[in-house]
Structure formats: C-alpha cells, structure tokens
PDB file of C-alpha atoms in Angstrom:
ATOM      1  CA  MET A   1       0.000   0.000   0.000  1.00  0.00           C
ATOM      2  CA  GLY A   2       1.341   3.399  -0.919  1.00  0.00           C
ATOM      3  CA  GLY A   3       2.300   5.958   1.665  1.00  0.00           C
ATOM      4  CA  SER A   4       0.443   9.127   2.492  1.00  0.00           C
ATOM      5  CA  GLY A   5       2.524  10.972  -0.090  1.00  0.00           C
ATOM      6  CA  ASP A   6       0.750   9.049  -2.850  1.00  0.00           C
ATOM      7  CA  LEU A   7      -2.702  10.231  -1.766  1.00  0.00           C
ATOM      8  CA  ILE A   8      -4.314  12.716  -4.146  1.00  0.00           C
ATOM      9  CA  ASP A   9      -6.691  15.405  -2.952  1.00  0.00           C
ATOM     10  CA  PHE A  10      -9.112  15.736  -5.856  1.00  0.00           C
ATOM     11  CA  ASN A  11     -10.648  18.837  -4.291  1.00  0.00           C
ATOM     12  CA  VAL A  12      -7.502  20.684  -5.363  1.00  0.00           C
ATOM     13  CA  ILE A  13      -8.008  19.627  -8.983  1.00  0.00           C
ATOM     14  CA  GLU A  14     -11.751  20.307  -8.806  1.00  0.00           C
ATOM     15  CA  GLY A  15     -11.146  24.018  -8.348  1.00  0.00           C
ATOM     16  CA  HIS A  16      -9.152  24.230 -11.588  1.00  0.00           C
ATOM     17  CA  LYS A  17     -10.959  21.737 -13.819  1.00  0.00           C
ATOM     18  CA  GLU A  18     -12.640  24.431 -15.921  1.00  0.00           C
ATOM     19  CA  ASN A  19      -9.225  25.754 -16.999  1.00  0.00           C
ATOM     20  CA  ILE A  20      -7.632  22.372 -17.726  1.00  0.00           C
ATOM     21  CA  GLN A  21      -7.643  21.440 -21.398  1.00  0.00           C
ATOM     22  CA  ALA A  22      -8.638  17.840 -21.980  1.00  0.00           C
ATOM     23  CA  LEU A  23      -6.466  15.363 -23.868  1.00  0.00           C
ATOM     24  CA  PRO A  24      -7.705  12.216 -25.643  1.00  0.00           C
ATOM     25  CA  SER A  25      -5.165  10.159 -23.700  1.00  0.00           C
ATOM     26  CA  GLY A  26      -6.193  11.733 -20.391  1.00  0.00           C
ATOM     27  CA  ARG A  27      -4.068  13.533 -17.823  1.00  0.00           C
ATOM     28  CA  SER A  28      -2.123  12.371 -14.816  1.00  0.00           C
ATOM     29  CA  ALA A  29      -4.024  13.165 -11.628  1.00  0.00           C
ATOM     30  CA  LYS A  30      -0.762  13.055  -9.684  1.00  0.00           C
ATOM     31  CA  ALA A  31       0.871  15.637 -11.966  1.00  0.00           C
ATOM     32  CA  LEU A  32      -2.155  17.937 -11.717  1.00  0.00           C
ATOM     33  CA  HIS A  33      -2.212  17.579  -7.934  1.00  0.00           C
ATOM     34  CA  GLN A  34       1.460  18.497  -7.681  1.00  0.00           C
ATOM     35  CA  LEU A  35       0.967  21.468  -9.981  1.00  0.00           C
ATOM     36  CA  TYR A  36      -2.047  22.984  -8.233  1.00  0.00           C
ATOM     37  CA  SER A  37      -1.359  22.002  -4.614  1.00  0.00           C
ATOM     38  CA  PRO A  38      -0.626  25.010  -2.397  1.00  0.00           C
ATOM     39  CA  PRO A  39       2.815  25.038  -0.794  1.00  0.00           C
ATOM     40  CA  ILE A  40       3.102  23.841   2.786  1.00  0.00           C
ATOM     41  CA  LEU A  41       5.079  26.893   3.837  1.00  0.00           C
ATOM     42  CA  GLY A  42       5.182  30.284   2.235  1.00  0.00           C
ATOM     43  CA  GLN A  43       2.971  31.962  -0.320  1.00  0.00           C
ATOM     44  CA  GLN A  44       1.585  30.676  -3.580  1.00  0.00           C
ATOM     45  CA  PRO A  45       4.221  31.106  -6.336  1.00  0.00           C
ATOM     46  CA  SER A  46       3.565  33.942  -8.743  1.00  0.00           C
ATOM     47  CA  PRO A  47       3.189  33.371 -12.511  1.00  0.00           C
ATOM     48  CA  ALA A  48       6.693  34.770 -12.979  1.00  0.00           C
ATOM     49  CA  ASP A  49       8.119  32.242 -10.512  1.00  0.00           C
ATOM     50  CA  THR A  50       6.284  29.421 -12.275  1.00  0.00           C
ATOM     51  CA  GLN A  51       7.616  30.567 -15.633  1.00  0.00           C
ATOM     52  CA  ASP A  52      11.168  30.659 -14.276  1.00  0.00           C
ATOM     53  CA  ALA A  53      10.791  27.139 -12.894  1.00  0.00           C
ATOM     54  CA  ASN A  54       9.475  25.898 -16.231  1.00  0.00           C
ATOM     55  CA  SER A  55      12.358  27.556 -18.056  1.00  0.00           C
ATOM     56  CA  LYS A  56      14.850  25.679 -15.880  1.00  0.00           C
ATOM     57  CA  ALA A  57      13.002  22.406 -16.426  1.00  0.00           C
ATOM     58  CA  ARG A  58      13.048  23.065 -20.176  1.00  0.00           C
ATOM     59  CA  GLU A  59      16.837  23.382 -20.383  1.00  0.00           C
ATOM     60  CA  PRO A  60      17.646  19.618 -20.268  1.00  0.00           C
ATOM     61  CA  PHE A  61      15.296  18.987 -23.202  1.00  0.00           C
ATOM     62  CA  GLU A  62      16.878  21.773 -25.235  1.00  0.00           C
ATOM     63  CA  LYS A  63      20.333  20.340 -24.547  1.00  0.00           C
ATOM     64  CA  GLU A  64      19.160  16.939 -25.763  1.00  0.00           C
ATOM     65  CA  LEU A  65      17.827  18.525 -28.948  1.00  0.00           C
ATOM     66  CA  GLN A  66      21.206  20.116 -29.586  1.00  0.00           C
ATOM     67  CA  MET A  67      22.684  16.598 -29.640  1.00  0.00           C
ATOM     68  CA  ILE A  68      19.727  15.042 -31.461  1.00  0.00           C
ATOM     69  CA  ASP A  69      21.914  13.799 -34.332  1.00  0.00           C
ATOM     70  CA  GLU A  70      23.697  11.454 -31.923  1.00  0.00           C
ATOM     71  CA  ALA A  71      20.547  10.124 -30.240  1.00  0.00           C
ATOM     72  CA  ASP A  72      19.595   6.468 -30.680  1.00  0.00           C
ATOM     73  CA  ASP A  73      15.908   7.387 -30.760  1.00  0.00           C
ATOM     74  CA  PRO A  74      15.372  11.055 -31.721  1.00  0.00           C
ATOM     75  CA  LEU A  75      11.609  10.641 -31.521  1.00  0.00           C
ATOM     76  CA  ASP A  76      11.887   9.763 -27.830  1.00  0.00           C
ATOM     77  CA  VAL A  77      13.421  13.168 -27.088  1.00  0.00           C
ATOM     78  CA  TYR A  78      10.608  15.050 -28.810  1.00  0.00           C
ATOM     79  CA  ASP A  79       7.986  12.748 -27.298  1.00  0.00           C
ATOM     80  CA  ARG A  80       9.176  13.354 -23.725  1.00  0.00           C
ATOM     81  CA  TYR A  81       9.528  17.098 -24.381  1.00  0.00           C
ATOM     82  CA  VAL A  82       5.957  17.393 -25.675  1.00  0.00           C
ATOM     83  CA  LYS A  83       4.558  15.336 -22.790  1.00  0.00           C
ATOM     84  CA  TRP A  84       6.350  17.549 -20.280  1.00  0.00           C
ATOM     85  CA  THR A  85       4.945  20.668 -21.971  1.00  0.00           C
ATOM     86  CA  LEU A  86       1.401  19.308 -21.861  1.00  0.00           C
ATOM     87  CA  ASP A  87       1.769  18.513 -18.148  1.00  0.00           C
ATOM     88  CA  ALA A  88       3.469  21.806 -17.266  1.00  0.00           C
ATOM     89  CA  TYR A  89       0.857  23.933 -19.056  1.00  0.00           C
ATOM     90  CA  PRO A  90      -2.474  22.121 -18.583  1.00  0.00           C
ATOM     91  CA  SER A  91      -4.519  25.304 -18.974  1.00  0.00           C
ATOM     92  CA  ALA A  92      -2.229  27.280 -21.292  1.00  0.00           C
ATOM     93  CA  GLN A  93      -0.774  24.714 -23.666  1.00  0.00           C
ATOM     94  CA  ALA A  94      -2.039  26.560 -26.753  1.00  0.00           C
ATOM     95  CA  THR A  95      -0.486  29.869 -25.681  1.00  0.00           C
ATOM     96  CA  PRO A  96       2.898  31.360 -26.620  1.00  0.00           C
ATOM     97  CA  GLN A  97       4.114  30.824 -23.047  1.00  0.00           C
ATOM     98  CA  SER A  98       4.106  27.045 -23.467  1.00  0.00           C
ATOM     99  CA  ARG A  99       6.082  27.165 -26.753  1.00  0.00           C
ATOM    100  CA  LEU A 100       4.188  24.048 -27.765  1.00  0.00           C
ATOM    101  CA  LEU A 101       3.407  25.214 -31.301  1.00  0.00           C
ATOM    102  CA  PRO A 102       7.029  25.745 -32.437  1.00  0.00           C
ATOM    103  CA  LEU A 103       7.995  22.519 -30.658  1.00  0.00           C
ATOM    104  CA  LEU A 104       5.410  20.468 -32.566  1.00  0.00           C
ATOM    105  CA  GLU A 105       6.290  22.147 -35.858  1.00  0.00           C
ATOM    106  CA  ARG A 106       9.961  21.459 -35.212  1.00  0.00           C
ATOM    107  CA  ALA A 107       9.391  17.814 -34.264  1.00  0.00           C
ATOM    108  CA  THR A 108       7.054  16.910 -37.117  1.00  0.00           C
ATOM    109  CA  LYS A 109       9.270  18.557 -39.729  1.00  0.00           C
ATOM    110  CA  ALA A 110      12.537  17.107 -38.401  1.00  0.00           C
ATOM    111  CA  LEU A 111      11.272  13.510 -38.426  1.00  0.00           C
ATOM    112  CA  GLN A 112       9.109  13.644 -41.532  1.00  0.00           C
ATOM    113  CA  GLY A 113      11.685  11.994 -43.786  1.00  0.00           C
ATOM    114  CA  THR A 114      12.566   9.203 -41.339  1.00  0.00           C
ATOM    115  CA  PRO A 115      11.053   5.947 -42.677  1.00  0.00           C
ATOM    116  CA  GLN A 116      11.013   4.055 -39.353  1.00  0.00           C
ATOM    117  CA  TYR A 117       8.782   6.702 -37.779  1.00  0.00           C
ATOM    118  CA  ARG A 118       6.047   6.765 -40.427  1.00  0.00           C
ATOM    119  CA  ASN A 119       3.981   4.161 -38.588  1.00  0.00           C
ATOM    120  CA  ASP A 120       5.207   4.939 -35.093  1.00  0.00           C
ATOM    121  CA  PRO A 121       2.236   5.884 -32.863  1.00  0.00           C
ATOM    122  CA  ARG A 122       4.377   8.419 -31.012  1.00  0.00           C
ATOM    123  CA  TYR A 123       5.109  10.347 -34.198  1.00  0.00           C
ATOM    124  CA  LEU A 124       1.485  10.252 -35.342  1.00  0.00           C
ATOM    125  CA  LYS A 125       0.369  11.584 -31.949  1.00  0.00           C
ATOM    126  CA  LEU A 126       2.638  14.600 -32.411  1.00  0.00           C
ATOM    127  CA  TRP A 127       0.737  15.399 -35.609  1.00  0.00           C
ATOM    128  CA  LEU A 128      -2.592  14.846 -33.858  1.00  0.00           C
ATOM    129  CA  HIS A 129      -1.637  17.278 -31.082  1.00  0.00           C
ATOM    130  CA  TYR A 130      -0.837  19.838 -33.762  1.00  0.00           C
ATOM    131  CA  ILE A 131      -4.158  19.237 -35.538  1.00  0.00           C
ATOM    132  CA  ARG A 132      -6.270  19.485 -32.374  1.00  0.00           C
ATOM    133  CA  LEU A 133      -4.601  22.516 -30.824  1.00  0.00           C
ATOM    134  CA  PHE A 134      -3.266  24.673 -33.635  1.00  0.00           C
ATOM    135  CA  SER A 135      -4.139  23.641 -37.183  1.00  0.00           C
ATOM    136  CA  ASP A 136      -6.241  26.110 -39.161  1.00  0.00           C
ATOM    137  CA  ALA A 137      -7.057  23.445 -41.785  1.00  0.00           C
ATOM    138  CA  PRO A 138      -7.270  19.987 -40.150  1.00  0.00           C
ATOM    139  CA  ARG A 139      -8.526  18.179 -43.258  1.00  0.00           C
ATOM    140  CA  GLU A 140      -5.575  19.412 -45.310  1.00  0.00           C
ATOM    141  CA  VAL A 141      -3.170  18.113 -42.664  1.00  0.00           C
ATOM    142  CA  PHE A 142      -4.844  14.684 -42.667  1.00  0.00           C
ATOM    143  CA  VAL A 143      -4.553  14.607 -46.465  1.00  0.00           C
ATOM    144  CA  PHE A 144      -0.906  15.635 -46.187  1.00  0.00           C
ATOM    145  CA  LEU A 145      -0.238  12.707 -43.851  1.00  0.00           C
ATOM    146  CA  ALA A 146      -1.918  10.304 -46.271  1.00  0.00           C
ATOM    147  CA  ARG A 147       0.134  11.615 -49.205  1.00  0.00           C
ATOM    148  CA  HIS A 148       3.353  10.967 -47.292  1.00  0.00           C
ATOM    149  CA  GLU A 149       2.160   7.610 -45.882  1.00  0.00           C
ATOM    150  CA  ILE A 150       2.425   8.806 -42.289  1.00  0.00           C
ATOM    151  CA  GLY A 151       0.294   6.591 -40.073  1.00  0.00           C
ATOM    152  CA  ASP A 152      -1.241   4.685 -42.995  1.00  0.00           C
ATOM    153  CA  GLY A 153      -0.694   1.414 -41.118  1.00  0.00           C
ATOM    154  CA  LEU A 154      -2.129   2.678 -37.815  1.00  0.00           C
ATOM    155  CA  ALA A 155      -5.799   2.488 -36.887  1.00  0.00           C
ATOM    156  CA  LEU A 156      -5.379   5.713 -34.918  1.00  0.00           C
ATOM    157  CA  TYR A 157      -4.990   7.750 -38.106  1.00  0.00           C
ATOM    158  CA  TYR A 158      -8.243   6.497 -39.641  1.00  0.00           C
ATOM    159  CA  GLU A 159     -10.130   6.809 -36.346  1.00  0.00           C
ATOM    160  CA  GLU A 160      -9.085  10.426 -35.834  1.00  0.00           C
ATOM    161  CA  PHE A 161      -9.638  11.457 -39.452  1.00  0.00           C
ATOM    162  CA  ALA A 162     -13.057   9.790 -39.552  1.00  0.00           C
ATOM    163  CA  ALA A 163     -14.015  11.392 -36.230  1.00  0.00           C
ATOM    164  CA  TRP A 164     -13.154  14.835 -37.586  1.00  0.00           C
ATOM    165  CA  LEU A 165     -15.198  14.219 -40.740  1.00  0.00           C
ATOM    166  CA  GLU A 166     -18.109  12.961 -38.651  1.00  0.00           C
ATOM    167  CA  ASN A 167     -18.067  16.089 -36.489  1.00  0.00           C
ATOM    168  CA  ALA A 168     -18.085  18.141 -39.691  1.00  0.00           C
ATOM    169  CA  GLY A 169     -21.214  16.306 -40.891  1.00  0.00           C
ATOM    170  CA  ARG A 170     -19.377  14.410 -43.657  1.00  0.00           C
ATOM    171  CA  TRP A 171     -20.723  10.965 -42.823  1.00  0.00           C
ATOM    172  CA  ASN A 172     -20.075   9.378 -46.216  1.00  0.00           C
ATOM    173  CA  GLN A 173     -16.477  10.549 -46.242  1.00  0.00           C
ATOM    174  CA  ALA A 174     -15.999   9.294 -42.689  1.00  0.00           C
ATOM    175  CA  GLU A 175     -17.280   5.870 -43.723  1.00  0.00           C
ATOM    176  CA  GLU A 176     -14.875   5.941 -46.663  1.00  0.00           C
ATOM    177  CA  ILE A 177     -11.942   6.551 -44.315  1.00  0.00           C
ATOM    178  CA  TYR A 178     -12.971   3.709 -41.994  1.00  0.00           C
ATOM    179  CA  ARG A 179     -13.231   1.286 -44.920  1.00  0.00           C
ATOM    180  CA  MET A 180      -9.882   2.467 -46.230  1.00  0.00           C
ATOM    181  CA  GLY A 181      -8.232   1.638 -42.911  1.00  0.00           C
ATOM    182  CA  ILE A 182      -9.862  -1.789 -42.812  1.00  0.00           C
ATOM    183  CA  GLU A 183      -8.754  -2.481 -46.383  1.00  0.00           C
ATOM    184  CA  LYS A 184      -5.168  -1.555 -45.517  1.00  0.00           C
ATOM    185  CA  GLU A 185      -5.329  -3.806 -42.429  1.00  0.00           C
ATOM    186  CA  ALA A 186      -4.379  -0.997 -40.070  1.00  0.00           C
ATOM    187  CA  THR A 187      -3.542  -2.092 -36.539  1.00  0.00           C
ATOM    188  CA  PRO A 188      -4.981  -2.717 -34.061  1.00  0.00           C
ATOM    189  CA  ALA A 189      -7.652  -4.139 -36.362  1.00  0.00           C
ATOM    190  CA  ALA A 190     -10.021  -5.157 -33.548  1.00  0.00           C
ATOM    191  CA  ARG A 191     -10.263  -1.603 -32.216  1.00  0.00           C
ATOM    192  CA  LEU A 192     -10.753  -0.174 -35.703  1.00  0.00           C
ATOM    193  CA  MET A 193     -13.602  -2.615 -36.378  1.00  0.00           C
ATOM    194  CA  ARG A 194     -15.206  -1.724 -33.045  1.00  0.00           C
ATOM    195  CA  LYS A 195     -14.979   1.996 -33.799  1.00  0.00           C
ATOM    196  CA  PHE A 196     -16.428   1.397 -37.254  1.00  0.00           C
ATOM    197  CA  GLY A 197     -19.358  -0.546 -35.796  1.00  0.00           C
ATOM    198  CA  GLU A 198     -20.100   2.283 -33.361  1.00  0.00           C
ATOM    199  CA  PHE A 199     -19.920   4.751 -36.239  1.00  0.00           C
ATOM    200  CA  GLU A 200     -22.379   2.743 -38.337  1.00  0.00           C
ATOM    201  CA  ARG A 201     -24.919   2.759 -35.510  1.00  0.00           C
ATOM    202  CA  ARG A 202     -24.598   6.528 -35.164  1.00  0.00           C
ATOM    203  CA  LYS A 203     -24.952   6.965 -38.905  1.00  0.00           C
ATOM    204  CA  GLU A 204     -28.137   4.874 -39.019  1.00  0.00           C
ATOM    205  CA  ALA A 205     -29.653   7.150 -36.381  1.00  0.00           C
ATOM    206  CA  GLN A 206     -29.101  10.212 -38.565  1.00  0.00           C
ATOM    207  CA  PRO A 207     -32.094  11.652 -40.479  1.00  0.00           C
ATOM    208  CA  GLU A 208     -32.174  10.834 -44.165  1.00  0.00           C
ATOM    209  CA  GLY A 209     -31.939  13.428 -46.891  1.00  0.00           C
ATOM    210  CA  ALA A 210     -29.024  15.368 -45.437  1.00  0.00           C
ATOM    211  CA  THR A 211     -26.884  16.997 -48.107  1.00  0.00           C
ATOM    212  CA  GLU A 212     -23.214  16.056 -48.073  1.00  0.00           C
ATOM    213  CA  PRO A 213     -20.305  16.758 -50.411  1.00  0.00           C
ATOM    214  CA  SER A 214     -19.888  14.144 -53.127  1.00  0.00           C
ATOM    215  CA  SER A 215     -16.118  14.560 -53.332  1.00  0.00           C
ATOM    216  CA  PRO A 216     -13.876  11.799 -51.938  1.00  0.00           C
ATOM    217  CA  ALA A 217     -12.341  12.148 -48.499  1.00  0.00           C
ATOM    218  CA  LEU A 218      -8.836  11.984 -49.969  1.00  0.00           C
ATOM    219  CA  PRO A 219      -8.651  13.986 -53.210  1.00  0.00           C
ATOM    220  CA  VAL A 220      -6.835  12.296 -56.065  1.00  0.00           C
ATOM    221  CA  ALA A 221      -3.450  13.929 -56.580  1.00  0.00           C
ATOM    222  CA  ARG A 222      -2.948  14.603 -60.274  1.00  0.00           C
ATOM    223  CA  PRO A 223       0.551  15.796 -61.191  1.00  0.00           C
ATOM    224  CA  ALA A 224       0.503  18.832 -63.438  1.00  0.00           C
ATOM    225  CA  LEU A 225       2.222  18.150 -66.763  1.00  0.00           C
ATOM    226  CA  ALA A 226       4.025  15.172 -65.267  1.00  0.00           C
ATOM    227  CA  ALA A 227       4.239  13.342 -68.583  1.00  0.00           C
ATOM    228  CA  LYS A 228       6.064  14.794 -71.562  1.00  0.00           C
ATOM    229  CA  ILE A 229       3.411  15.017 -74.239  1.00  0.00           C
ATOM    230  CA  ASP A 230       4.127  16.364 -77.714  1.00  0.00           C
ATOM    231  CA  PRO A 231       0.905  17.976 -78.975  1.00  0.00           C
ATOM    232  CA  PHE A 232       2.280  17.923 -82.524  1.00  0.00           C
ATOM    233  CA  ALA A 233       3.260  14.239 -82.555  1.00  0.00           C
ATOM    234  CA  ALA A 234       0.209  13.119 -84.540  1.00  0.00           C
ATOM    235  CA  SER A 235       0.542  15.788 -87.217  1.00  0.00           C
ATOM    236  CA  SER A 236       4.343  15.998 -87.500  1.00  0.00           C
ATOM    237  CA  PRO A 237       5.729  14.278 -90.643  1.00  0.00           C
ATOM    238  CA  ALA A 238       8.603  11.836 -90.516  1.00  0.00           C
ATOM    239  CA  PRO A 239      12.160  13.160 -91.046  1.00  0.00           C
ATOM    240  CA  GLY A 240      12.272  11.694 -94.595  1.00  0.00           C
ATOM    241  CA  GLN A 241       9.013  13.341 -95.479  1.00  0.00           C
ATOM    242  CA  GLN A 242      10.290  16.627 -94.076  1.00  0.00           C
ATOM    243  CA  GLN A 243      13.379  16.479 -96.353  1.00  0.00           C
ATOM    244  CA  GLN A 244      11.268  15.628 -99.413  1.00  0.00           C
ATOM    245  CA  ALA A 245       8.801  18.394 -98.687  1.00  0.00           C
ATOM    246  CA  ARG A 246      11.657  20.834 -98.174  1.00  0.00           C
ATOM    247  CA  SER A 247      13.216  20.079-101.595  1.00  0.00           C
ATOM    248  CA  SER A 248       9.938  20.145-103.519  1.00  0.00           C
ATOM    249  CA  ALA A 249       8.563  23.262-101.900  1.00  0.00           C
ATOM    250  CA  PRO A 250       8.557  26.373-104.123  1.00  0.00           C
ATOM    251  CA  LYS A 251      10.869  29.210-103.264  1.00  0.00           C
ATOM    252  CA  LYS A 252       9.263  31.903-101.199  1.00  0.00           C
ATOM    253  CA  SER A 253       9.848  35.583-101.410  1.00  0.00           C
ATOM    254  CA  LYS A 254      12.358  37.249 -99.149  1.00  0.00           C
ATOM    255  CA  SER A 255       9.589  38.949 -97.223  1.00  0.00           C
ATOM    256  CA  SER A 256       8.172  35.643 -95.943  1.00  0.00           C
ATOM    257  CA  LYS A 257       9.531  34.128 -92.743  1.00  0.00           C
ATOM    258  CA  MET A 258      11.695  31.037 -92.868  1.00  0.00           C
ATOM    259  CA  ALA A 259      10.216  27.866 -91.363  1.00  0.00           C
ATOM    260  CA  ILE A 260      12.746  26.053 -89.183  1.00  0.00           C
ATOM    261  CA  PHE A 261      12.421  22.282 -88.793  1.00  0.00           C
ATOM    262  CA  SER A 262      14.114  20.162 -86.155  1.00  0.00           C
ATOM    263  CA  ASP A 263      15.007  16.521 -86.769  1.00  0.00           C
ATOM    264  CA  SER A 264      15.917  15.932 -83.139  1.00  0.00           C
ATOM    265  CA  GLY A 265      13.760  13.389 -81.321  1.00  0.00           C
ATOM    266  CA  GLU A 266      14.269  15.091 -77.955  1.00  0.00           C
ATOM    267  CA  ASP A 267      11.758  17.615 -76.817  1.00  0.00           C
ATOM    268  CA  SER A 268      13.458  20.876 -75.938  1.00  0.00           C
ATOM    269  CA  ARG A 269      10.513  22.111 -73.879  1.00  0.00           C
ATOM    270  CA  PRO A 270      11.114  21.994 -70.117  1.00  0.00           C
ATOM    271  CA  ASN A 271       9.335  19.360 -68.092  1.00  0.00           C
ATOM    272  CA  SER A 272       7.280  20.839 -65.291  1.00  0.00           C
ATOM    273  CA  GLY A 273       6.232  17.574 -63.698  1.00  0.00           C
ATOM    274  CA  SER A 274       5.595  17.495 -59.966  1.00  0.00           C
ATOM    275  CA  SER A 275       5.468  14.838 -57.315  1.00  0.00           C
ATOM    276  CA  SER A 276       2.214  12.947 -56.870  1.00  0.00           C
ATOM    277  CA  LYS A 277       2.525  13.377 -53.103  1.00  0.00           C
ATOM    278  CA  GLY A 278       1.687  17.064 -53.255  1.00  0.00           C
ATOM    279  CA  TRP A 279       3.585  19.617 -51.228  1.00  0.00           C
ATOM    280  CA  ASP A 280       6.737  18.559 -49.396  1.00  0.00           C
ATOM    281  CA  ASN A 281       5.846  20.253 -46.111  1.00  0.00           C
ATOM    282  CA  ILE A 282       2.963  22.254 -44.707  1.00  0.00           C
ATOM    283  CA  GLY A 283       5.155  25.045 -43.368  1.00  0.00           C
ATOM    284  CA  THR A 284       4.481  26.849 -40.126  1.00  0.00           C
ATOM    285  CA  LEU A 285       1.280  28.443 -38.934  1.00  0.00           C
ATOM    286  CA  ALA A 286       2.925  31.873 -39.016  1.00  0.00           C
ATOM    287  CA  GLU A 287       3.927  31.422 -42.667  1.00  0.00           C
ATOM    288  CA  ARG A 288       0.376  30.518 -43.672  1.00  0.00           C
ATOM    289  CA  LYS A 289      -1.100  33.513 -41.851  1.00  0.00           C
ATOM    290  CA  LYS A 290       1.355  36.133 -43.084  1.00  0.00           C
ATOM    291  CA  GLU A 291      -0.808  36.952 -46.123  1.00  0.00           C
ATOM    292  CA  ASN A 292      -3.549  38.194 -43.803  1.00  0.00           C
ATOM    293  CA  SER A 293      -1.300  40.387 -41.680  1.00  0.00           C
ATOM    294  CA  ILE A 294      -0.220  43.956 -42.368  1.00  0.00           C
ATOM    295  CA  GLU A 295       3.490  44.614 -42.278  1.00  0.00           C
ATOM    296  CA  ALA A 296       4.479  46.986 -39.497  1.00  0.00           C
ATOM    297  CA  LYS A 297       6.067  50.250 -40.610  1.00  0.00           C
ATOM    298  CA  PRO A 298       6.942  53.534 -38.897  1.00  0.00           C
ATOM    299  CA  MET A 299       4.294  56.247 -38.754  1.00  0.00           C
ATOM    300  CA  ALA A 300       6.792  59.036 -39.453  1.00  0.00           C
ATOM    301  CA  GLY A 301       5.690  60.922 -42.552  1.00  0.00           C
ATOM    302  CA  GLU A 302       2.368  59.090 -42.810  1.00  0.00           C
ATOM    303  CA  LYS A 303      -0.827  61.062 -43.268  1.00  0.00           C
ATOM    304  CA  LEU A 304      -4.119  60.043 -41.757  1.00  0.00           C
ATOM    305  CA  LYS A 305      -7.168  60.547 -43.893  1.00  0.00           C
ATOM    306  CA  GLY A 306      -9.701  62.694 -42.121  1.00  0.00           C
ATOM    307  CA  GLY A 307     -13.445  62.588 -42.437  1.00  0.00           C
ATOM    308  CA  LYS A 308     -15.308  64.529 -45.081  1.00  0.00           C
ATOM    309  CA  THR A 309     -16.052  68.136 -44.181  1.00  0.00           C
ATOM    310  CA  ASN A 310     -19.153  70.073 -45.052  1.00  0.00           C
ATOM    311  CA  GLY A 311     -18.577  71.655 -48.456  1.00  0.00           C
ATOM    312  CA  GLY A 312     -21.009  74.513 -47.886  1.00  0.00           C
ATOM    313  CA  MET A 313     -24.162  72.503 -48.418  1.00  0.00           C
ATOM    314  CA  GLN A 314     -27.209  73.624 -46.498  1.00  0.00           C
ATOM    315  CA  LYS A 315     -28.168  71.414 -43.599  1.00  0.00           C
ATOM    316  CA  LEU A 316     -31.434  69.543 -43.720  1.00  0.00           C
ATOM    317  CA  MET A 317     -34.166  71.411 -41.906  1.00  0.00           C
ATOM    318  CA  ILE A 318     -36.397  69.422 -39.608  1.00  0.00           C
ATOM    319  CA  PHE A 319     -40.004  70.550 -39.398  1.00  0.00           C
ATOM    320  CA  LYS A 320     -42.101  70.059 -36.319  1.00  0.00           C
ATOM    321  CA  ASP A 321     -45.840  70.339 -35.919  1.00  0.00           C
ATOM    322  CA  GLN A 322     -46.853  73.262 -33.784  1.00  0.00           C
ATOM    323  CA  ASP A 323     -48.772  72.406 -30.676  1.00  0.00           C
TER     324      ASP A 323
END
C-alpha cells in the first residue's frame, strides 16, 4: 500500500478543472495535484516564478535537442519534451508561453523523412496534437499525412480522421476513411472494427436526406504536366518526309519568314512535372497567416485621412408640428 505521499486530494483539482484542457489520452491526476497544490510553507508562487521554474526544467530537453543527431531514438526526445509541456501547461498549452506550437512544428518537420517513424504511434500523436490545438485546416493536414504515408498502417490515423469528418457532418467521407483503414489492415484491427461498428450505428440514427459533399475524403493527386506530351506528334511528318517536302517546296519571297524544322527526337521544352505526393511540407502556422497580416512600418511621414467636411451645403431642416 502506498504511503500518504501518494494520496491525491481531488478537491484541489476540482477548483481548476474548468481551466484544464482535456487530452484524448487523459491527464495524470498526480501531476495535476502536484501542480495545483498550495505550498506547505510560504505563499503561492507567482506566474513569474512558475515561468522561471518551467524555463529551468526546459533546459535539459533543449540540450538533448542540440545533440539530437547522436541520439539512438530522436523521436523519444521530442515525445518526452511534448509530454512535459502538456503537463506543465495544462490550462495554457495553446499559448505562446508554453512554446508548444514551435515545438510540434519542429518535431514533425525534423522527423518527416525518417522511414522508421512513419507508422510509429508516437510520431502520429505529435501530428494529432498539432491538428487538435493549432491547425487552421485539419482536413488538409490529414490529407498531407496520407500523401506521405504517415500513419497509414495505424488504426489511430483512420479513427481520428473519420471522427473529424463525422463532427463536420461528412458521414459518407468518414465511412470511406474507416473502410480504407480496414482495407489496408491498419492495426490494431479489432479496435478499428469496433470503432467502425459504433460509427455505423450513429450513422443509421441520422435523419435521411441530409446533403453532403460528393467529393472523396482523400482527393486524387494529379501531377501537373508530369508526362512529356508532344501535342504535334500526330501531325508531324517523318524526317524523310520533311526532307522531301523541303526540296519540292517552291521558293518563297524574301519577305516571308523562314520555317525552321528540327530533326531531333528530344523535346526541348522543359518538363514541369511534380510529385504525386503534393507539397513537401505544410510550413508553419505563421507562414500561412502572413498573407492576412499587415506589415508593421513607422508612422513618421504618414498622413491620416480625415473625415469629409461640409462643403457649404445647407443642412437639412427638420419641421415640427406646432402644438
């Protein structure tokens, strides 16, 4: 039996539960109790003191990231760092003070090209934290993961994507995602089948006649001009025919332009093919929002437009009935 130090006073957590952001995996009651318990002696630490303590606790993780190239499991460093951030900032994890957004962007981008992490649940959960807390376009991020085969063998990916589509009222697309995961034999298969069965029962309870988009859940990626196609191949004569036509053609006047023929089989036009996976990275949230922000500039020399003044027009007279 544990000692008295292991006892948790849930009344302490109860007073802060409205400010604690929920996580799908749940939170540690012990960590919350330690965070919100009042000190035995002295006053309650100020926000500045808490921030200083968190900064000191953050230093070991930053040192590990500096040596990340020598780590046996780089994902473990990011995973522990993110978990610590979620525990240290239970009510402010989506704020600049937690630095969670740049940490998730850094982790997902750094490990994106590592094959052994594509179907690692820890790496997929980093993406899911980013989608839930910060993403301004969750569906695009799910599509991005599918294009790069991140989590395509994990049931968690299909469950989360289908749940988002269901909440958005896209029931047919959600069913498509579930069936896609079952077809790919994503693991654990038993949990995916159970989630799909629960989804089907919820879908049957929905009223009929609801309008939904007819587009697929995962748009088909069509590379632009990926294949080199010669639009003149069907009408171009053979090289021998070109030579014969050149010798038998009548001489043109000097004013007419000279037609230049090429016997080379190589197409000199540049190939603008692109990858079928779409974009290589989704960038940062700040980069995607910069188009909607106004660049700061000094006010020196700027003129403010004033309101229109009366140009001498007579004011409207208001008539009143005499009593």
